[in-house]
Coordinates of C-alpha atoms and ligand atoms in Angstrom, one line a residue:
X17 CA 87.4 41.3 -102.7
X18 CA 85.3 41.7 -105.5
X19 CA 85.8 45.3 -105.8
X20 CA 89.4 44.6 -105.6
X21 CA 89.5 43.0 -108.3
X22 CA 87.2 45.2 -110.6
X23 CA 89.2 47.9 -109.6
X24 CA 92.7 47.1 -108.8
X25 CA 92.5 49.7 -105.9
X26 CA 92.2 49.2 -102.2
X27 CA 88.9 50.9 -100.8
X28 CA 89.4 53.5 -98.1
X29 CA 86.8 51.6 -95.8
X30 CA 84.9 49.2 -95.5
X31 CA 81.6 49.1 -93.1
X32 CA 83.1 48.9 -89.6
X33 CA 86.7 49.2 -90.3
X34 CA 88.8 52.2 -92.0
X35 CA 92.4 51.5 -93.8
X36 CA 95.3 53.2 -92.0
X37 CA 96.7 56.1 -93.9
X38 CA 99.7 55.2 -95.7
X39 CA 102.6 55.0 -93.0
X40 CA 105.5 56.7 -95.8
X41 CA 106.1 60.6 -96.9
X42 CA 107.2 60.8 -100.4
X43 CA 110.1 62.9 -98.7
X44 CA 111.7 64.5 -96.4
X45 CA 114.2 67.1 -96.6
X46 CA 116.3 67.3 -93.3
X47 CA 119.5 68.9 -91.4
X48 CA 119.4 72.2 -92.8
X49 CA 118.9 75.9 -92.4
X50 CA 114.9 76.1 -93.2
X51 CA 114.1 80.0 -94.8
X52 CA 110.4 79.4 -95.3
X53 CA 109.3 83.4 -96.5
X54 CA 106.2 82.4 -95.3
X55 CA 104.6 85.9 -93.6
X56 CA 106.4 86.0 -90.3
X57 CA 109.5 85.6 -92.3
X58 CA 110.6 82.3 -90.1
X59 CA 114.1 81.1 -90.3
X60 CA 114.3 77.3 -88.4
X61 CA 118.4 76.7 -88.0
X62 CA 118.7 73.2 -88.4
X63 CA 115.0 71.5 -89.5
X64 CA 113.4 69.2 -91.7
X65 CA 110.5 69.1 -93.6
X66 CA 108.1 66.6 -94.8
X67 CA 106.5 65.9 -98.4
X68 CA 104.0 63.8 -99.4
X69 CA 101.3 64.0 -102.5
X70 CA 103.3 67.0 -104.0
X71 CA 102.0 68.8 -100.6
X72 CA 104.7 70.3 -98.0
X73 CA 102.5 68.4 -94.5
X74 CA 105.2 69.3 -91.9
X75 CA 108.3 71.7 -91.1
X76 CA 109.9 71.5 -87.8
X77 CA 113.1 71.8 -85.8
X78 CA 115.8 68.7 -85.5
X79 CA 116.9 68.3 -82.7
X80 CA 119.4 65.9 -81.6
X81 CA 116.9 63.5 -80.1
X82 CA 114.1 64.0 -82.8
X83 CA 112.8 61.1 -84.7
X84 CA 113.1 61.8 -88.6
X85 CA 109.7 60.6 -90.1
X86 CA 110.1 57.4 -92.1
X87 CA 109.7 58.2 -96.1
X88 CA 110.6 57.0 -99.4
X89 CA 113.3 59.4 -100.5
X90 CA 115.6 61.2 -98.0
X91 CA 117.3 64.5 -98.7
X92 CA 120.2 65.1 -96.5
X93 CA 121.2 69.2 -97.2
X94 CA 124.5 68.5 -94.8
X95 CA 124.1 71.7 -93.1
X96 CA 123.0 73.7 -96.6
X97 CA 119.9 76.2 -97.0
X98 CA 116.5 74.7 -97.5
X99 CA 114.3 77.6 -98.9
X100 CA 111.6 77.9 -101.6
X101 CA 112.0 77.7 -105.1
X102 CA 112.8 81.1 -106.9
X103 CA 110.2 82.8 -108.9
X104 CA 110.8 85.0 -112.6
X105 CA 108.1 86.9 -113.0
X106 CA 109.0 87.7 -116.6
X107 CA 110.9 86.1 -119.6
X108 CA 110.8 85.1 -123.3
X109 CA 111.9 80.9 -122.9
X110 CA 112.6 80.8 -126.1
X111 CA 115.2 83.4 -127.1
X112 CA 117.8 81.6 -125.4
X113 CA 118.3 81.0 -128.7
X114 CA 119.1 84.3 -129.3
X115 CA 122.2 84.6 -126.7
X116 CA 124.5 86.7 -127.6
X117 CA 123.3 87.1 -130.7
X118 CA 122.8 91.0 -130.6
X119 CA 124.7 93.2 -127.6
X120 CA 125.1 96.7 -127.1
X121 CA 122.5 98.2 -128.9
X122 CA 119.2 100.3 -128.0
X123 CA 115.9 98.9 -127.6
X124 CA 114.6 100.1 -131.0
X125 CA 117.5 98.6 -133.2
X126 CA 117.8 95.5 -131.1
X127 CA 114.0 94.3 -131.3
X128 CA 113.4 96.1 -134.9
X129 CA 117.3 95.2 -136.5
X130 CA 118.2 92.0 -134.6
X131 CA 115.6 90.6 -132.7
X132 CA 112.6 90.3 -134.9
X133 CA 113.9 89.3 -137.8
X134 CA 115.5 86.7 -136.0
X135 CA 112.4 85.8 -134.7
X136 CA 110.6 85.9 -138.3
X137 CA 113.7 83.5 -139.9
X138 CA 113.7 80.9 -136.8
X139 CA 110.9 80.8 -134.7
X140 CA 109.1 77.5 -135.8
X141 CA 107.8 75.0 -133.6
X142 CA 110.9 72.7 -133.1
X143 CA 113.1 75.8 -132.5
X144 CA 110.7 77.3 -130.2
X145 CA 110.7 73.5 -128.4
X146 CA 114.3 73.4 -128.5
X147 CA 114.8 77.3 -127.2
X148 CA 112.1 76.3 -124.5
X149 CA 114.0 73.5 -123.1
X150 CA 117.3 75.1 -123.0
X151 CA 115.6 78.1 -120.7
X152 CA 114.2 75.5 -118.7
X153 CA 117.3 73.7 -117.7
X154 CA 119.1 76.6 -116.8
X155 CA 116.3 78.3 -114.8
X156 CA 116.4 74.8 -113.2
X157 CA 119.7 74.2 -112.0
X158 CA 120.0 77.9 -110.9
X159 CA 117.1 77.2 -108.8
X160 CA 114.0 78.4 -110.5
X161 CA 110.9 76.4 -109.7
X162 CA 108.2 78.8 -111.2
X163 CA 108.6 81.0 -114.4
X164 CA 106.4 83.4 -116.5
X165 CA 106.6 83.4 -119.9
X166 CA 105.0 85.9 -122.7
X167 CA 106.0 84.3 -126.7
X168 CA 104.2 82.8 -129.5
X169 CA 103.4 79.1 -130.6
X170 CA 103.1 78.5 -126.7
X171 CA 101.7 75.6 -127.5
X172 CA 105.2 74.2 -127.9
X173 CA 106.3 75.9 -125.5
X174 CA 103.8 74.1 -123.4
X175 CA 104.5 71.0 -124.4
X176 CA 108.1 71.3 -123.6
X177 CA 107.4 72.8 -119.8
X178 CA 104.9 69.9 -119.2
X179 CA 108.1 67.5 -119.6
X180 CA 110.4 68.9 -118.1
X181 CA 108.2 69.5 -114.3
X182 CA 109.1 73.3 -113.9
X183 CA 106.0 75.3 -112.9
X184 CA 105.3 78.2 -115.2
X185 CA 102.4 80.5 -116.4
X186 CA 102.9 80.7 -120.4
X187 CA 101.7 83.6 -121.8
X188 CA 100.5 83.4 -125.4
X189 CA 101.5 86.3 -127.6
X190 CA 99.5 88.9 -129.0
X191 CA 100.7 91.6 -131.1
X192 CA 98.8 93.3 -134.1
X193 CA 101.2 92.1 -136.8
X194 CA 101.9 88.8 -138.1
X195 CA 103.4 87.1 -135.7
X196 CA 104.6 83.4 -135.7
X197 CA 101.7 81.1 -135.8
X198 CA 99.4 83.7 -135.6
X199 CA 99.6 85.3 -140.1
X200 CA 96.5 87.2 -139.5
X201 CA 96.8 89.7 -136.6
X202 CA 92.7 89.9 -136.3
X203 CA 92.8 86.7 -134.9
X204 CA 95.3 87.5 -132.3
X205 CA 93.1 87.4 -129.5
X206 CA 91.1 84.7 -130.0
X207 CA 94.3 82.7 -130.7
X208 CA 95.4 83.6 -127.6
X209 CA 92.3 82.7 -125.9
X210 CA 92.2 79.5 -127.1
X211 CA 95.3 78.7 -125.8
X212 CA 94.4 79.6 -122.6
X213 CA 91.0 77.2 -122.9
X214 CA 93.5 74.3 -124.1
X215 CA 95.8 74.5 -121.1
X216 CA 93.7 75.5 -118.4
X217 CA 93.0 71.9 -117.3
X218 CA 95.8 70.1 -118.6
X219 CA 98.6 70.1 -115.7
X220 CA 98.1 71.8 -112.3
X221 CA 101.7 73.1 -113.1
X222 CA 101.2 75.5 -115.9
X223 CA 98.8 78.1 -116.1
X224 CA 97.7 79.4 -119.5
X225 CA 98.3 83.5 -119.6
X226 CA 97.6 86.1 -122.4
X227 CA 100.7 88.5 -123.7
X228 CA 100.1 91.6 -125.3
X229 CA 103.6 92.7 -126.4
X230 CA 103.2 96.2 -125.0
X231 CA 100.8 99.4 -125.5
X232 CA 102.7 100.8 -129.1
X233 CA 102.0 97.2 -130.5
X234 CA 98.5 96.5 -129.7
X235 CA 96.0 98.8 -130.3
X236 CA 93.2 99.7 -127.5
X237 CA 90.5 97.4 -128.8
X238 CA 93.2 94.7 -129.1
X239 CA 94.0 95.4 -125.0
X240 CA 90.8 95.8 -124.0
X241 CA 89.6 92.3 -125.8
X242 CA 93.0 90.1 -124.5
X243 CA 91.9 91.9 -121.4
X244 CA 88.2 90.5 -121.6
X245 CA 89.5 87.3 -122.6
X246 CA 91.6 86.5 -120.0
X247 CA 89.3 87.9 -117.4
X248 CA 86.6 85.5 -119.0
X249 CA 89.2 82.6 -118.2
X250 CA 90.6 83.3 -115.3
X251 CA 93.6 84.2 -116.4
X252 CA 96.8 86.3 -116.0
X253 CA 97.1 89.5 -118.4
X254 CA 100.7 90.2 -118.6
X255 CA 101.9 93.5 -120.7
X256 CA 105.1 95.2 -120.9
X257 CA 104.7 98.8 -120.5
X258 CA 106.7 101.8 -119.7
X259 CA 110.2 100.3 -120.4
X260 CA 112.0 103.1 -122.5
X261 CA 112.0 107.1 -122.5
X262 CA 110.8 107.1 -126.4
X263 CA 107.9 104.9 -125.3
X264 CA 107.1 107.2 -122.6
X265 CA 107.9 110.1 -125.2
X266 CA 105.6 108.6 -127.9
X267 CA 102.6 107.5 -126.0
X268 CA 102.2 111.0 -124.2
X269 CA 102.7 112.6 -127.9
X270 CA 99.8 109.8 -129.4
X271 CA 97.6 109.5 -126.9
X272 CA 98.0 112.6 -124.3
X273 CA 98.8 110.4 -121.5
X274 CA 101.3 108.2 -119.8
X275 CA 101.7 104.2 -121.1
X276 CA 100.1 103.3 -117.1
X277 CA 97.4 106.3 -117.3
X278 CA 96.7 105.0 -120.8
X279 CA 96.3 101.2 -120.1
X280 CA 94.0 102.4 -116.6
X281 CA 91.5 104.2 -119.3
X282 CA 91.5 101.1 -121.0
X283 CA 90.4 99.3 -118.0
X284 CA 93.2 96.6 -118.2
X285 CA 95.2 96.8 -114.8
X286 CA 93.6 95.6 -111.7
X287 CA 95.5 92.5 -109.8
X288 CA 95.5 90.0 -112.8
X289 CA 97.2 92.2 -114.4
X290 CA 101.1 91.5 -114.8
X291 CA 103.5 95.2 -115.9
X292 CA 106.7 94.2 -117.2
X293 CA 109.2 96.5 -116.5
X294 CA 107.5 99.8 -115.1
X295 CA 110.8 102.1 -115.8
X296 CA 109.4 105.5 -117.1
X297 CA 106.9 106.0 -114.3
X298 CA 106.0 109.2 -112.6
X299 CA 104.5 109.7 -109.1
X300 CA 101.1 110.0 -110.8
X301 CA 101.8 106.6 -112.4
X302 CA 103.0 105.1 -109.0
X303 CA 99.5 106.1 -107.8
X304 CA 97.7 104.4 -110.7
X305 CA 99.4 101.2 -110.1
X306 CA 99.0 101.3 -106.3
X307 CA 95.4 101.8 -106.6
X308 CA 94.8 99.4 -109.2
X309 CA 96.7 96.6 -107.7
X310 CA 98.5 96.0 -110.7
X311 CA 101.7 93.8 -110.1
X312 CA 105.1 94.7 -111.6
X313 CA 107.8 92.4 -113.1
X314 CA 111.4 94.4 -111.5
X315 CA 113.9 93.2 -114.5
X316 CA 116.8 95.4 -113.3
X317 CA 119.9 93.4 -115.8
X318 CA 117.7 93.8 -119.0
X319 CA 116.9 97.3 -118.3
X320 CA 120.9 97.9 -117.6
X321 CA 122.0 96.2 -120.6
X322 CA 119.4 97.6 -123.0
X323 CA 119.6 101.0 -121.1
X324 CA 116.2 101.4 -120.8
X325 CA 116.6 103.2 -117.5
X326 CA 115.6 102.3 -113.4
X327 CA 112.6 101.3 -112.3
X328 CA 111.5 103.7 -109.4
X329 CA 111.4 100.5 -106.9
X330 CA 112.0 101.8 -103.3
X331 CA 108.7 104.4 -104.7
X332 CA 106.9 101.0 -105.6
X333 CA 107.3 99.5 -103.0
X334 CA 106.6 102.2 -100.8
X335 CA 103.4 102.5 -102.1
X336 CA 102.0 99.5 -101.6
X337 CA 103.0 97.8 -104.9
X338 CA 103.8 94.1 -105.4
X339 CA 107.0 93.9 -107.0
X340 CA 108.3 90.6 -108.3
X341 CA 112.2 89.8 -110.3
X342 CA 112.4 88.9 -113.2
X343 CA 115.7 87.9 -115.9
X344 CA 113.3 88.8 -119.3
X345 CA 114.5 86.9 -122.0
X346 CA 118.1 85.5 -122.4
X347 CA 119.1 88.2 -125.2
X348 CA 118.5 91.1 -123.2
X349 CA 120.3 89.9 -119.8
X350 CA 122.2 87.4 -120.7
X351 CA 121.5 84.6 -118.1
X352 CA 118.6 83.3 -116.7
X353 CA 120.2 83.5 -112.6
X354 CA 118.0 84.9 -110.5
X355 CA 120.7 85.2 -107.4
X356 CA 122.0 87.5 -110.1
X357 CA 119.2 89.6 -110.6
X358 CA 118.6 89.6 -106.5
X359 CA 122.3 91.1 -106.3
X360 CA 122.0 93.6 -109.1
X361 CA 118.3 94.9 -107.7
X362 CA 119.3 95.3 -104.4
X363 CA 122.7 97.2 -105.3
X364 CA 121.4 99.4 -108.3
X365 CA 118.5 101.1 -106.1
X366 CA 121.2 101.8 -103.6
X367 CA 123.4 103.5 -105.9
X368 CA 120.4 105.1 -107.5
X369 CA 119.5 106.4 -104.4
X370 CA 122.8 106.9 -102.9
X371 CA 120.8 105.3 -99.9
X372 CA 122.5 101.7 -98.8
X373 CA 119.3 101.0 -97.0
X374 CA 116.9 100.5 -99.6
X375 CA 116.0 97.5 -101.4
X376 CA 117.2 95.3 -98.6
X377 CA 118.1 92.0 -98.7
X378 CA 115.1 90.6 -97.2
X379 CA 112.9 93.3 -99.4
X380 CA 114.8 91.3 -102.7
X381 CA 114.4 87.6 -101.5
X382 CA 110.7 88.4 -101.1
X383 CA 110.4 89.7 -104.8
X384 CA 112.5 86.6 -105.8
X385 CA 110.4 84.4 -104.0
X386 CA 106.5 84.7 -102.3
X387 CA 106.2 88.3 -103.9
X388 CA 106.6 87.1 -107.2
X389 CA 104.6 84.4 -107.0
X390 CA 101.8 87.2 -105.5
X391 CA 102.1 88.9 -109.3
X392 CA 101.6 85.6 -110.6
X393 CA 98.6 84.5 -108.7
X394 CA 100.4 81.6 -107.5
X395 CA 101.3 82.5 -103.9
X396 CA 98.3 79.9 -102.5
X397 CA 100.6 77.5 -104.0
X398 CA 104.3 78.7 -104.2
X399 CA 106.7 81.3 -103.3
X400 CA 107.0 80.0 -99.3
X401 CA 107.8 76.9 -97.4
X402 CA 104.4 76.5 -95.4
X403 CA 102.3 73.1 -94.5
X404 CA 99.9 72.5 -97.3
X405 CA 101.8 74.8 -100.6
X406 CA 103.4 72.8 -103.2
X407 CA 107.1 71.3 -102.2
X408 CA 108.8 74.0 -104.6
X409 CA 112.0 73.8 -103.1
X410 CA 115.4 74.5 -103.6
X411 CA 118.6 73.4 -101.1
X412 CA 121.5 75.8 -101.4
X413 CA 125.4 74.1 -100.9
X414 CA 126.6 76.2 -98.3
X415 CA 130.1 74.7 -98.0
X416 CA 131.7 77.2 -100.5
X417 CA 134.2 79.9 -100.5
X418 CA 131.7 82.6 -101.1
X419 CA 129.3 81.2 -98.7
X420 CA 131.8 80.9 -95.8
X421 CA 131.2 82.3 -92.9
X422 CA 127.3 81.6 -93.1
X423 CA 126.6 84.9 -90.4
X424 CA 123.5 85.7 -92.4
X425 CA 121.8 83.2 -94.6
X426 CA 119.3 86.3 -96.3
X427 CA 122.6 88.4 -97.0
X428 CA 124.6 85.5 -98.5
X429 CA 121.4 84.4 -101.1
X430 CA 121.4 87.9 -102.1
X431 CA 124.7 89.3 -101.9
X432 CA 127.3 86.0 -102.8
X433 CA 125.4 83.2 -103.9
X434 CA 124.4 82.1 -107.5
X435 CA 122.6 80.0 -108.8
X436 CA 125.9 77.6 -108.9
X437 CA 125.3 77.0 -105.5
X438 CA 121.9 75.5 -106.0
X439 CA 122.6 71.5 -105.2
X440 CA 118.5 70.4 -105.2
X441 CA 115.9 71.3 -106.8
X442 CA 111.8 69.9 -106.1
X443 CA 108.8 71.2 -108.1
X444 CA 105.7 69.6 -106.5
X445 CA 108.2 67.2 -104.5
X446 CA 109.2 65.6 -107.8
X447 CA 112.9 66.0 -107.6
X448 CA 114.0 67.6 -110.9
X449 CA 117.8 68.7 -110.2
X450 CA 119.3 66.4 -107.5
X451 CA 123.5 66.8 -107.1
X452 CA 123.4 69.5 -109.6
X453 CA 121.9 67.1 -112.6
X454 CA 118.9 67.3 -114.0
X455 CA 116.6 64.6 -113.8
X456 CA 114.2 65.5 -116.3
X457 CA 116.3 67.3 -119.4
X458 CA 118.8 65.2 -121.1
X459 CA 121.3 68.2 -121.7
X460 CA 123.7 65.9 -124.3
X461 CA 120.5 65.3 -126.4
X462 CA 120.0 68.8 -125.8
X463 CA 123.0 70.3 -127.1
X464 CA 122.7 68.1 -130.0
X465 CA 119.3 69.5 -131.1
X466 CA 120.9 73.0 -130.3
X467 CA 123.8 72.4 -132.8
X468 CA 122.4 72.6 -136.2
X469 CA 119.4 75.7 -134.9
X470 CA 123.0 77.4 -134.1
X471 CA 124.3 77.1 -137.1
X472 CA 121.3 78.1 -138.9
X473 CA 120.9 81.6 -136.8
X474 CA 124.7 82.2 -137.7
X475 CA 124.3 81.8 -141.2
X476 CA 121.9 84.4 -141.7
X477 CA 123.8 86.3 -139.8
X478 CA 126.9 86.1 -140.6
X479 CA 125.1 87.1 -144.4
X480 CA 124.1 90.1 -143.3
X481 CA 120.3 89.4 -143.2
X482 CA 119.8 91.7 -140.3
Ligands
ZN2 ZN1 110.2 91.0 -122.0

């Protein structure tokens, strides 16, 4: 009693007797279709599943004489999909911002004309908040439970994904020129590494990365140090790399090699390493990749819209690579759905191919789901519905027009649904979209904030500032 009292907590035992466990789940999701990814790809037709201390502890059929274990909150999905939560393996939170902002222009003039400058005139630490939280709440209610992000001052952006309960690994910039928060490129890496060091204990949900922009932006000792430092911490290294021709065009001419072959002399890819994009990539590449175990970020919309080219995917994956989706940032795509992105990927490698079989629809809810979170480093945790991973989990409406006839649940994710149809949403069983409203973002307040950082953008715009 005394203990009791010191404490204010109940002992597990005392001598002689031991305390029941605790009789509730947190939750329990039940009377759906189950799609758990996990590796013998098992589909339950009508189940439910248990949660308790952010922990998936039980999935199982419902049958019509099953007992539904007591719990504290009960998720009915009335007949809907109960899968995991989707996974973008690449993106930019805050340059939602920057919607619509700059279309229909090639990479070089939209990063060097529109993007950049923007970036230089608006990227402070309350836009960056702002930008981050708008991302957030629309990766959320398109059902998005895990996110990668490469940007600078991720400190705010950290901030901002700690309150709103997504999952993420945030990626802190580094690029060798003056970059937002960072006025003195030598300092770049360490920057970046103390980022990492800040946020690696903080939250089980986000886990600190390192971003070098790409191979024409860094130079080698700038890649081989973020590198070293991430490696040091544990961290993801995450790089885009081979996106355009002129890249391609331009490393070969500077450096007598491939962007891939050059980044394997550095010593930078191996399977903490994250590629963003992976477009210009020749058989020789493919190899390099494959043996490294380098992971790839597939972001087939932004390579479309900027066109940048297609990634060789069907060769990817053939060989052995681990291919996740991912939306890049809002001004190159323009949305942040990754039902979307699972529709365009699996069409445009048909049509590349003139070969309807690859890229199947179970091939692209993989990458969108426990394949992605494999480039993360995160599939011990998410990516799958399995007894003892994280309760990232997302329940689909079925009873829609699109949706209707439900003859295969894979074919309608990936071929008719968006993320529209997305009703729940749990990160670490904290319910953070429930009926389609988010729990954790107030969107009026939101918008609000938005309004005047609109404004602001447009002006200098509209004055012809870049
Ligand atoms: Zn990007």
């Amino acid at each position: 009693l005394i203990w009791i009292i010191c404490t204010g907590r109940l002992p597990k035992s005392f001598p002689g007797f031991t305390m029941t466990p605790k009789p509730l789940n947190d939750c329990v999701i039940c009377n759906g279709t189950i799609l758990t990814l996990d590796p013998a790809f098992t589909v339950i037709p009508k189940g439910f599943i248990t949660v308790d201390d952010h922990r998936i502890t039980q999935i199982a059929e419902l049958a019509d004489d099953t007992v539904i274990p007591p719990a504290r909150k009960v998720i009915d999905a009335e007949g809907g999909i109960i899968m995991p939560g989707l996974v973008n393996t690449h993106g930019h939170l805050p340059m939602a911002l920057f919607r619509g902002l700059a279309d229909d222009l090639p990479l070089d003039a939209w990063l060097n004309e529109c993007i950049f400058p923007a970036e230089a005139a608006h990227i402070k630490p309350d836009t960056v908040a702002v930008g981050t939280a708008l991302s957030v709440a629309e990766m959320l209610l398109s059902g998005t439970t895990c996110c990668c992000d490469g940007y600078f001052l991720e400190d705010h952006q950290a901030e901002t994904v700690a309150e709103t309960g997504i999952r993420a690994v945030l990626g802190q910039g580094v690029i060798d020129f003056p970059a937002p928060g960072v006025a003195d490129p030598k300092e770049n890496v360490a920057h970046a590494a103390a980022f990492v060091d800040r946020w690696r204990s903080r939250t089980p949900l986000i886990a600190p990365s390192i971003f070098c922009h790409s191979p024409y932006t860094c130079s080698a000792e700038t890649l081989r140090a973020a590198k070293a430092a991430a490696d040091d911490r544990g961290a993801l290294f995450q790089i885009h790399a081979a996106e355009t021709q002129s890249e391609r065009s331009r490393c070969i001419a500077q450096h007598q090699r491939t962007p891939i072959h050059y980044l394997d002399d550095l010593g930078v890819l191996d399977t903490r390493t994250l590629i963003a994009h992976a477009v210009w990539v020749d058989d020789a590449d493919i190899q390099i990749l494959a043996r490294s175990g380098a992971r790839v970020s597939h972001n087939p919309e932004s390579n479309m819209k900027l066109a940048c080219g297609i990634a060789p995917v069907a060769d990817m994956l053939n060989a052995g690579i681990r291919v996740g989706l991912g939306t890049d940032g809002c001004a190159s795509n323009n949305n942040l759905d990754l039902f979307q992105e699972m529709d365009t990927a699996a069409k445009l490698h048909k049509v590349c191919a003139l070969d309807p079989t690859v890229t199947d629809a179970p091939s692209v809810l993989k990458m969108a789901t426990i394949h992605g979170a494999e480039c993360l480093g995160l599939a011990h945790e998410t990516g799958s519905l399995e007894p003892g991973k994280q309760a990232d989990i997302i329940i689909i409406d079925t009873h829609r027009p699109r949706l209707t006839p439900m003859f295969s649940p894979v074919s309608q994710l990936v071929y008719a649904a968006t993320g529209a149809d997305v009703r729940h949403v749990l990160v670490a069983g904290r319910v953070l979209v429930e009926n389609q409203c988010l729990t954790t973002i107030d969107l009026p307040g939101l918008a609000a904030r938005l309004q005047p950082i609109g404004k602001r953008i447009m002006a200098l715009f509209a004055r012809g500032a870049f």
